[in-house]
Short mmCIF file of C-alpha atoms in Angstrom, two decimals:
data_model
loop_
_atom_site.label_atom_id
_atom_site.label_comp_id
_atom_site.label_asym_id
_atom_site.label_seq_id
_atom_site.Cartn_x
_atom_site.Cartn_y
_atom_site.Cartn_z
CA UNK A 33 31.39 18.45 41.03
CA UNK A 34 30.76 22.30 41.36
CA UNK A 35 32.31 22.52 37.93
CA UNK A 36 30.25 19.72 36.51
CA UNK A 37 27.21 21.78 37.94
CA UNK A 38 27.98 24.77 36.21
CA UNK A 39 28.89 23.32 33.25
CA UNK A 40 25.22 21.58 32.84
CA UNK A 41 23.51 25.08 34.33
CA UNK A 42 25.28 27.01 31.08
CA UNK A 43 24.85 24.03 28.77
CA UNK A 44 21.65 23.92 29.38
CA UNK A 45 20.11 27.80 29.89
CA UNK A 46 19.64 28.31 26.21
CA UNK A 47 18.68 24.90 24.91
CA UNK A 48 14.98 25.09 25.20
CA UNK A 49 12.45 26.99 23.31
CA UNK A 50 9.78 26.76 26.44
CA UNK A 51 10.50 27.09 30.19
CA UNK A 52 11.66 24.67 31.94
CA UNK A 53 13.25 23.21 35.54
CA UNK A 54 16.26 21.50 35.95
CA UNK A 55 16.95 19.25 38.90
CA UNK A 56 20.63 17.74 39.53
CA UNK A 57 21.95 15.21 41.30
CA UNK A 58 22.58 17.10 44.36
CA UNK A 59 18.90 17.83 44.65
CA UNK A 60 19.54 21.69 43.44
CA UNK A 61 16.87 22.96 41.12
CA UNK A 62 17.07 25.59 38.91
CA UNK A 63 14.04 27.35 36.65
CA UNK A 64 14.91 28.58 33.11
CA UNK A 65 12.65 30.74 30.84
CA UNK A 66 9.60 32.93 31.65
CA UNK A 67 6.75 31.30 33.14
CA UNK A 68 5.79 28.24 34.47
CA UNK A 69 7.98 25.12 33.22
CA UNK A 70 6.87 22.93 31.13
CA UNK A 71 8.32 19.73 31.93
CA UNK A 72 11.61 18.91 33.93
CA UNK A 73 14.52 17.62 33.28
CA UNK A 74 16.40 15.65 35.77
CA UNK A 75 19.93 14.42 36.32
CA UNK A 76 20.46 11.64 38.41
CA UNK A 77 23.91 11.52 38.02
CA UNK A 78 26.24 13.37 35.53
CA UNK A 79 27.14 12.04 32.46
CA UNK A 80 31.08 12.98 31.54
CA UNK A 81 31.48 16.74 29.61
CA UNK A 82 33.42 15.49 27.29
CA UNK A 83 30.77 12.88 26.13
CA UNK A 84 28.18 15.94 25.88
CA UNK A 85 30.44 18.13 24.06
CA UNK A 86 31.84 15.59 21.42
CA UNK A 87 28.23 13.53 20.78
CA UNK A 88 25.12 14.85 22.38
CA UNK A 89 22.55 12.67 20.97
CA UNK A 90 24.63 9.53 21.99
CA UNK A 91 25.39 11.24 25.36
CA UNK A 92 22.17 11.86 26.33
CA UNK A 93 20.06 9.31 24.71
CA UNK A 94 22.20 6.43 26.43
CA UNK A 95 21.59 8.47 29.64
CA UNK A 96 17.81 8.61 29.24
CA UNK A 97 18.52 4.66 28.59
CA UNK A 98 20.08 3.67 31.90
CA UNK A 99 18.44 6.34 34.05
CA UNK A 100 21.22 8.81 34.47
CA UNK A 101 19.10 11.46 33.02
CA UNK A 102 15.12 11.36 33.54
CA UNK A 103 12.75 13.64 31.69
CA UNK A 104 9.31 14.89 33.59
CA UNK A 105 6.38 15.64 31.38
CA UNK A 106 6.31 14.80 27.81
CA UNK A 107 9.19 13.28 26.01
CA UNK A 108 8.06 14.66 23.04
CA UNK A 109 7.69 18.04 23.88
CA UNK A 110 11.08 18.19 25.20
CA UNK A 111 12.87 17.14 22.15
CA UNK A 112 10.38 19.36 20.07
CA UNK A 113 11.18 22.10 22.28
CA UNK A 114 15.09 21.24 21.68
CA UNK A 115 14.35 21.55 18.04
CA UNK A 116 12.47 24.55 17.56
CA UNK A 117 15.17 26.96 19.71
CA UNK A 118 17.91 27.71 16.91
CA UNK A 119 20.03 29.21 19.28
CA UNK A 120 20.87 25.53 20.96
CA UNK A 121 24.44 24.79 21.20
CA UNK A 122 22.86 21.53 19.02
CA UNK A 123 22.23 23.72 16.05
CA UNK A 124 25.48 25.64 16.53
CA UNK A 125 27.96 24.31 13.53
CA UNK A 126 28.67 20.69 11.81
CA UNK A 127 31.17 20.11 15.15
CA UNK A 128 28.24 19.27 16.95
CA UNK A 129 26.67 16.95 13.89
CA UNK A 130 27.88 13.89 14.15
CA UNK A 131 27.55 12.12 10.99
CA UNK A 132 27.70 8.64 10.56
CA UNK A 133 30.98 7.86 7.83
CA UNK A 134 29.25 5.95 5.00
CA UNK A 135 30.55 3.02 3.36
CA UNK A 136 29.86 0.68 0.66
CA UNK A 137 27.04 -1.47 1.86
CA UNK A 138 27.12 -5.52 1.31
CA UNK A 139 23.89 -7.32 0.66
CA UNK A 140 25.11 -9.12 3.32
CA UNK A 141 25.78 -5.99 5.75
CA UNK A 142 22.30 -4.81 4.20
CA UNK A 143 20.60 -8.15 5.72
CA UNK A 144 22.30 -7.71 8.88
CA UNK A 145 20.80 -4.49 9.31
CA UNK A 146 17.54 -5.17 8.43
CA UNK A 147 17.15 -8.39 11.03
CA UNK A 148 18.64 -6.51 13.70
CA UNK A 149 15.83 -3.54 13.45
CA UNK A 150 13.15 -5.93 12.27
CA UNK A 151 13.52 -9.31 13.70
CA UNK A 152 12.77 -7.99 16.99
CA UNK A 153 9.89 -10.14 16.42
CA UNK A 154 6.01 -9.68 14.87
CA UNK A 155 5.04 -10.00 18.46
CA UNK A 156 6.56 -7.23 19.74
CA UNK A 157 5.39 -4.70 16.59
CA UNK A 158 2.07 -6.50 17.05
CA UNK A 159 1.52 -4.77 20.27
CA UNK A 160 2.05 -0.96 18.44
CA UNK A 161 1.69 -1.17 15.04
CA UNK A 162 -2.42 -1.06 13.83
CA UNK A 163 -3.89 -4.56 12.58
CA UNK A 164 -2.58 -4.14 9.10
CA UNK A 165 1.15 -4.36 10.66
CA UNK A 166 2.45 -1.43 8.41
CA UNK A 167 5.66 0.37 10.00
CA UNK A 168 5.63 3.33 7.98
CA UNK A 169 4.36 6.60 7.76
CA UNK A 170 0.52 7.19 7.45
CA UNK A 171 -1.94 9.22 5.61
CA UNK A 172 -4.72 11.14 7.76
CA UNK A 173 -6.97 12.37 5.33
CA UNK A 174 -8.99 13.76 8.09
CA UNK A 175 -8.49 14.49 11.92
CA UNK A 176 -10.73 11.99 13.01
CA UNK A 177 -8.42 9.07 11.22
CA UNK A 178 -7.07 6.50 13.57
CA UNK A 179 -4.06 4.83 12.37
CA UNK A 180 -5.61 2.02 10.80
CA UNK A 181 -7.62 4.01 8.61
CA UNK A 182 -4.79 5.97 8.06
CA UNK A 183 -2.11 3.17 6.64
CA UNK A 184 -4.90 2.04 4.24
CA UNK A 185 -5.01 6.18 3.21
CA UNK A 186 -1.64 5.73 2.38
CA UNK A 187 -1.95 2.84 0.47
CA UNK A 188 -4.19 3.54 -1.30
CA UNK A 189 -3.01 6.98 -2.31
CA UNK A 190 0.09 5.19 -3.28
CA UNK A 191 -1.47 2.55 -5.46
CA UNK A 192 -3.73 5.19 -7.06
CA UNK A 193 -0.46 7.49 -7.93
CA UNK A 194 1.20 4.21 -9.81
CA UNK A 195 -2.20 4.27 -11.97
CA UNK A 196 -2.43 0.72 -12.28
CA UNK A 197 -4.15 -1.00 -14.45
CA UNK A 198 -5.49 -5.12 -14.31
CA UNK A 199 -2.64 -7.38 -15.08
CA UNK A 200 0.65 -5.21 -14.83
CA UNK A 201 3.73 -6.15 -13.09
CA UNK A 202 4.50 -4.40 -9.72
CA UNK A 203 7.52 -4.78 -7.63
CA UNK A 204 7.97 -3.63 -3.40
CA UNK A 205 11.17 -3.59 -2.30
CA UNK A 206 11.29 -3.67 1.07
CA UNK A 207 7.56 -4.99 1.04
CA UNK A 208 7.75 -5.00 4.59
CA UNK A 209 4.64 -7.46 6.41
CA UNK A 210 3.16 -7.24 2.98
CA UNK A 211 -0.32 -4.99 2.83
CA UNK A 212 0.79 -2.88 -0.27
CA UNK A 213 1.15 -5.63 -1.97
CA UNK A 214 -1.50 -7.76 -1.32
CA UNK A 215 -3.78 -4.67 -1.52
CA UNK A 216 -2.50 -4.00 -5.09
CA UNK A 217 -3.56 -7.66 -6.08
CA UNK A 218 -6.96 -7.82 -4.53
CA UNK A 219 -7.78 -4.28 -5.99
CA UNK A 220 -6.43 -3.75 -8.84
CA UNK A 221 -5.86 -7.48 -10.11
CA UNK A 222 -1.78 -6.91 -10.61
CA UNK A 223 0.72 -9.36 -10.63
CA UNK A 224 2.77 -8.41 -7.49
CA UNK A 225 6.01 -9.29 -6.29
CA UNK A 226 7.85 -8.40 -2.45
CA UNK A 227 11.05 -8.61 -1.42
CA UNK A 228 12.23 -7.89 2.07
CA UNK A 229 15.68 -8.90 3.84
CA UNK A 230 13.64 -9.86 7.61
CA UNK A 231 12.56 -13.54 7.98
CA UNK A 232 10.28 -12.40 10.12
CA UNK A 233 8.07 -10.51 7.55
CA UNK A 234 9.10 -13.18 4.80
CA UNK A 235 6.85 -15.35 7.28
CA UNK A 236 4.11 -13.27 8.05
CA UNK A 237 3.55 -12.27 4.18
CA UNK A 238 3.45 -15.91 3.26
CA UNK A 239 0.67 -16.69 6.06
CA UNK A 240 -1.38 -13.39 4.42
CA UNK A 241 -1.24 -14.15 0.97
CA UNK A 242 -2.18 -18.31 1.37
CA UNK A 243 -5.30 -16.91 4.15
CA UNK A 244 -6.59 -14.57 1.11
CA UNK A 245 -6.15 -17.28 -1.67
CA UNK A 246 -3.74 -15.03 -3.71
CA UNK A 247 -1.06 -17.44 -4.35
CA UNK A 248 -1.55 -16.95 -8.25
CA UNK A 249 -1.22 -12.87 -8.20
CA UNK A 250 1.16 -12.44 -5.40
CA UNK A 251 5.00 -13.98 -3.92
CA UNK A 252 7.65 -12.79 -1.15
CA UNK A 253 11.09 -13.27 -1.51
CA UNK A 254 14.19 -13.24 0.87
CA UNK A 255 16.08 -11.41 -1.37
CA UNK A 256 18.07 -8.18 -1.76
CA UNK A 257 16.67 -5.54 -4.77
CA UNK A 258 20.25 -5.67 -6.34
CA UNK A 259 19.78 -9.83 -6.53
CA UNK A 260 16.88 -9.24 -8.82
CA UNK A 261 18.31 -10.06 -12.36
CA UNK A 262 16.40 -10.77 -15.56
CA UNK A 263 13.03 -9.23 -14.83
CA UNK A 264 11.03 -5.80 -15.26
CA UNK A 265 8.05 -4.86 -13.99
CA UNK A 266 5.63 -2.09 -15.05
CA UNK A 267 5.75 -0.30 -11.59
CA UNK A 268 8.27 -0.32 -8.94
CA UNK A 269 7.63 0.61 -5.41
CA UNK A 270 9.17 1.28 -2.16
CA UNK A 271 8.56 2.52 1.10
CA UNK A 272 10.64 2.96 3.77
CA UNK A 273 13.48 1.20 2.55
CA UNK A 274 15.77 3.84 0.73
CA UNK A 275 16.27 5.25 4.46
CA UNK A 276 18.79 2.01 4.67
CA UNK A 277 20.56 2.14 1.58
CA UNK A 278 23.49 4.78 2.47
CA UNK A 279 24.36 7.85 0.40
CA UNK A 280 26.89 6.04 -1.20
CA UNK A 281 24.55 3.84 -2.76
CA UNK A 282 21.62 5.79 -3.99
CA UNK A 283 23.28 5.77 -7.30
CA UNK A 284 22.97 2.50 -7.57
CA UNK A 285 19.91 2.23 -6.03
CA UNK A 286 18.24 4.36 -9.28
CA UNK A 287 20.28 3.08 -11.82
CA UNK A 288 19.02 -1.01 -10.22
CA UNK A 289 15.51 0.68 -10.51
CA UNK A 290 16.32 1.70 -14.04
CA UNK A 291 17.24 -1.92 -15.20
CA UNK A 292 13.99 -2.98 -13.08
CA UNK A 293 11.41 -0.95 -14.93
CA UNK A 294 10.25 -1.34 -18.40
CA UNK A 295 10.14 1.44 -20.51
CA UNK A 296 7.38 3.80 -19.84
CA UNK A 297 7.21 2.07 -16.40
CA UNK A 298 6.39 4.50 -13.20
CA UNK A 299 8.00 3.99 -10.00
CA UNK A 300 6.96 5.94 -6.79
CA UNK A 301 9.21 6.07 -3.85
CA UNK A 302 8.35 6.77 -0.35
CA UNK A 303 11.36 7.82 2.26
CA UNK A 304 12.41 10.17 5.23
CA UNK A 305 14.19 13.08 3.96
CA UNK A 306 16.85 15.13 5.35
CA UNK A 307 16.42 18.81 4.70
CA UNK A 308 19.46 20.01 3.13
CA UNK A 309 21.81 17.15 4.22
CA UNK A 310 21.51 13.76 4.93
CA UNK A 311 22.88 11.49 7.65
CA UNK A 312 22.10 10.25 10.99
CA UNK A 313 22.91 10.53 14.46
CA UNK A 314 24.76 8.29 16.39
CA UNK A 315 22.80 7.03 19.05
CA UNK A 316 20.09 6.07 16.47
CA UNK A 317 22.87 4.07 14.54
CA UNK A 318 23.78 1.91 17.11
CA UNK A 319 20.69 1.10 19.48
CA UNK A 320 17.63 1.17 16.61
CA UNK A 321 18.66 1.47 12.51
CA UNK A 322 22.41 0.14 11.95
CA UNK A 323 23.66 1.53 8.81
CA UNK A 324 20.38 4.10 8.28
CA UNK A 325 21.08 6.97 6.90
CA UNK A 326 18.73 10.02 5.45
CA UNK A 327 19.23 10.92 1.80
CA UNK A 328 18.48 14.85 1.14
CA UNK A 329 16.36 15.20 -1.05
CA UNK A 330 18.33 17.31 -3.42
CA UNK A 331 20.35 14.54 -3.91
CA UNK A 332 17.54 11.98 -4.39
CA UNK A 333 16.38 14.76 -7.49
CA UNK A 334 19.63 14.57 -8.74
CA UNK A 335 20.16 10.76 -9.19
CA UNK A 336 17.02 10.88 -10.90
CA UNK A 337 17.56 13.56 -13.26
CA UNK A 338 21.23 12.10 -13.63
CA UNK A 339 19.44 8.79 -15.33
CA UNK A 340 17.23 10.91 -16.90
CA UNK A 341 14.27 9.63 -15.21
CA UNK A 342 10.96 11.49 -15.86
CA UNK A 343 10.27 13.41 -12.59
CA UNK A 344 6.70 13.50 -12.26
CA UNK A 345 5.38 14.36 -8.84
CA UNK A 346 6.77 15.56 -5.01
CA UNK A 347 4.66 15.25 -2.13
CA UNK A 348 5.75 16.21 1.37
CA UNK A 349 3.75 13.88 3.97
CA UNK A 350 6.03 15.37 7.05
CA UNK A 351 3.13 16.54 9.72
CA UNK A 352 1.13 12.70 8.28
CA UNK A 353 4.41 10.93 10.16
CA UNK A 354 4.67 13.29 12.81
CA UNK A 355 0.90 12.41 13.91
CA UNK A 356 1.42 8.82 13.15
CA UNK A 357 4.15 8.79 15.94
CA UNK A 358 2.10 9.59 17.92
CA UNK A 359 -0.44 6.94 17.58
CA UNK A 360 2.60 4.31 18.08
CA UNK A 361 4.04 6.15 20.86
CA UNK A 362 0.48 6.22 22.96
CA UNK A 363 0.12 2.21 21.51
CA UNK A 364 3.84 1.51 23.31
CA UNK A 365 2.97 3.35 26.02
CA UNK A 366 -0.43 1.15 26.46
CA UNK A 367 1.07 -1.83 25.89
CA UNK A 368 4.16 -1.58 28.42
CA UNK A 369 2.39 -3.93 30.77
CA UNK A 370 2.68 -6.81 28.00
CA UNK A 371 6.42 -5.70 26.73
CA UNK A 372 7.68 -5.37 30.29
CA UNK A 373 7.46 -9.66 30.20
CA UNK A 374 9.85 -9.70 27.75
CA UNK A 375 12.16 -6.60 27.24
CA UNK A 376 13.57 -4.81 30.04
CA UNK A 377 13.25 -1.35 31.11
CA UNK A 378 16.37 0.00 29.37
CA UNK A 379 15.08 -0.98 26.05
CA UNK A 380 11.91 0.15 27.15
CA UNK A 381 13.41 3.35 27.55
CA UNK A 382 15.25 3.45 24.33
CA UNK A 383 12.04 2.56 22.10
CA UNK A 384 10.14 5.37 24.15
CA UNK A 385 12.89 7.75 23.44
CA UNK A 386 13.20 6.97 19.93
CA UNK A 387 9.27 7.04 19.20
CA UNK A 388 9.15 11.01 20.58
CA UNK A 389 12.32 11.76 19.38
CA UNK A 390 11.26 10.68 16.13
CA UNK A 391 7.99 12.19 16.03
CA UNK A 392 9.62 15.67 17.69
CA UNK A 393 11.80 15.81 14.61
CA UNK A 394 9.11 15.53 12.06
CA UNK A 395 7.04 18.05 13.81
CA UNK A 396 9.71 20.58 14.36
CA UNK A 397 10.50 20.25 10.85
CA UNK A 398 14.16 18.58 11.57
CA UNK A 399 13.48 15.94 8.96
CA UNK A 400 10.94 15.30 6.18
CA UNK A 401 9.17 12.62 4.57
CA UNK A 402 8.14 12.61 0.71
CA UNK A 403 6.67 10.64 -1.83
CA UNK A 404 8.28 10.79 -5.05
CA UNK A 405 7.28 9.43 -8.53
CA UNK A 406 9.05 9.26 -11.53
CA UNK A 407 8.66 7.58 -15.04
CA UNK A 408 11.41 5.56 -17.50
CA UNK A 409 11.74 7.66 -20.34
CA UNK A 410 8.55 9.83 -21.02
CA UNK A 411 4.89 8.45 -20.11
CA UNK A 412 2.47 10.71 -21.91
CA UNK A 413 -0.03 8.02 -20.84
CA UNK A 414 -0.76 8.92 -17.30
CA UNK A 415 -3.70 11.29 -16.67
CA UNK A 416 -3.47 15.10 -17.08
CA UNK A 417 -3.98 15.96 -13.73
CA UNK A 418 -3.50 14.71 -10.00
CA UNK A 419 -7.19 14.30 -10.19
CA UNK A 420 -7.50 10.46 -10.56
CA UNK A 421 -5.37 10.38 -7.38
CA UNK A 422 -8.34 11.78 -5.49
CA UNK A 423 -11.09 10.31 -6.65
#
């Protein structure tokens, strides 16, 4: 035990950017840094070396989980404050880094995925996610945008960079609880399609688009974007979907987009980005996104250029996601009382964690977010400037 003490003291002296307290299981406390702590972290128990030293993030996010380690203060600020010190033994090296080993992925490993992040149930996103029910990042034009306001921003500023026009084709893959879409058809009169792998959505969608009388302009479909075969559309979009493709498959994911688009046709694309590698951590893999995985964006560039694609625009929208974090994490938070009667308090605990872990990373820069768009062949018949985006 004295060793395990010492081993956490040292481990953890330098992995902070802000002052801090640590209390063990023993009852010792120590204080680190200059000035009064910021929050405290506690350690109910310890949680094997070993297990620290080989995969932190699963280490300790399974001990936040089942109590073994508790956090006072912020979650948030804690992992931010992990994040912005360089000099953590977490930023020391790729032996730290656990990467997840990437594989071909199945459609039906793909579905799998998808039902075990999303079929949680509508109810339970209901309770965090604003009315629209988008679960993706938003656009705060202002500082006074709530999130509401903010997912039709993004929307919006999507739709506007495709530069639709009445009665084009538009494909979402990964069309999520379908307000992209059904915006796009009430707005701008397209012909719009969704595909997502969740029954769940597939559901919800269907109820939307029969309650707003758009049967004519708009469909869902359970379906997979590489089952999509004899059809183009004049615009392809997606949003928050490339994030579970795998880096093995963005190739194909471009070169399905490719055969998707007409010519001319302008496709935007909205993902998390690593910085300068992909990946994922562990922990994430198996208790939230199985089989996510962050594409760099130098390599998203390069499958594009590599089809020879028309590379039109790149927008970072990293601090948007970081702030819209942390509208669901304060909606979670408010709405324990009504998840506590069905989820326990180790998922509780895992959700919370993930939601400030999550929005920690985005702040601290540790991943990104962009939109990009991108043209088949050259399209000399979009305007000049980004002007008509902001109008």
């Amino acid at each position: 035990m004295i060793g395990d003490k010492l081993f956490y003291k040292n481990l953890l002296k330098d992995m902070f950017s802000d002052p801090f307290q640590l209390k063990l299981w023993d009852g010792s406390v120590q204080n680190y840094g200059e000035g009064e702590p910021k929050f405290k972290v506690i350690f109910n128990e310890p949680i094997p070396k070993g297990d620290i030293i080989n995969d932190p993030s699963m280490a300790l996010g399974e001990g936040y989980m089942t109590k073994k380690l508790d956090i006072e203060g912020s979650v948030q600020e804690v992992i931010e404050s992990l994040y912005n010190n360089k000099e953590s033994f977490l930023k020391h090296g790729e032996k730290y880094q656990k990467l997840i080993k990437k594989f071909k992925r199945t459609i039906k490993a793909s579905k799998e995925n998808i039902e075990y992040h999303y079929d949680i149930g509508n109810d339970f996103y209901k309770l965090w996610l604003d009315d629209t029910m988008t679960y993706s990042c938003g656009y705060f034009k202002n500082e006074n945008d709530t999130l509401k306001q903010a997912q039709i921003n993004k929307v919006e500023h999507i739709l506007k960079k495709l530069n639709l026009q009445e009665g084009q084709s538009l494909l979402d893959i990964g069309c999520g609880w379908g307000e992209l879409i059904i915006t796009a058809a009430k707005q701008y009169k397209v012909k719009a399609l969704g595909i997502t792998l969740s029954s769940e959505q597939l559901e919800k969608v269907n109820e939307r688009i029969k309650a707003e009388g758009l049967e004519d302009l708009v469909e869902v479909r359970l379906a997979d974007y590489r089952e999509l075969k004899n059809i183009s559309f004049d615009r392809v979009v997606s949003v928050g979907m490339l994030e579970h493709v795998g880096k093995d498959n963005l190739t194909e994911y471009f070169s399905v987009v490719n055969n998707l688009l007409k010519d001319k046709g302008v496709s935007l694309l909205h993902c998390i980005t690593g910085v300068n590698e992909g990946g994922t951590n562990t922990w994430i893999d198996k208790y939230i996104f199985p089989g996510g995985d962050l594409p760099a964006i130098k390599d998203l560039i390069r499958d594009i250029a590599e089809l020879n694609f028309e590379l039109i625009d790149v927008e970072s929208l990293r601090r948007h996601y970081g702030r819209t974090l942390e509208h669901w994490t304060k909606n979670f938070e408010n709405a324990i009382p009504e998840i506590e009667k069905t989820k326990d308090e180790t998922f509780i605990r895992m959700w919370r964690m993930y939601l400030n872990s999550c929005a920690a990373s985005f702040n601290s820069g540790n991943i990104n977010i962009h939109q990009i768009l991108f043209a088949k062949g050259v399209n000399n018949e979009l305007p000049w400037t980004r002007e008509y985006v902001y109008k």
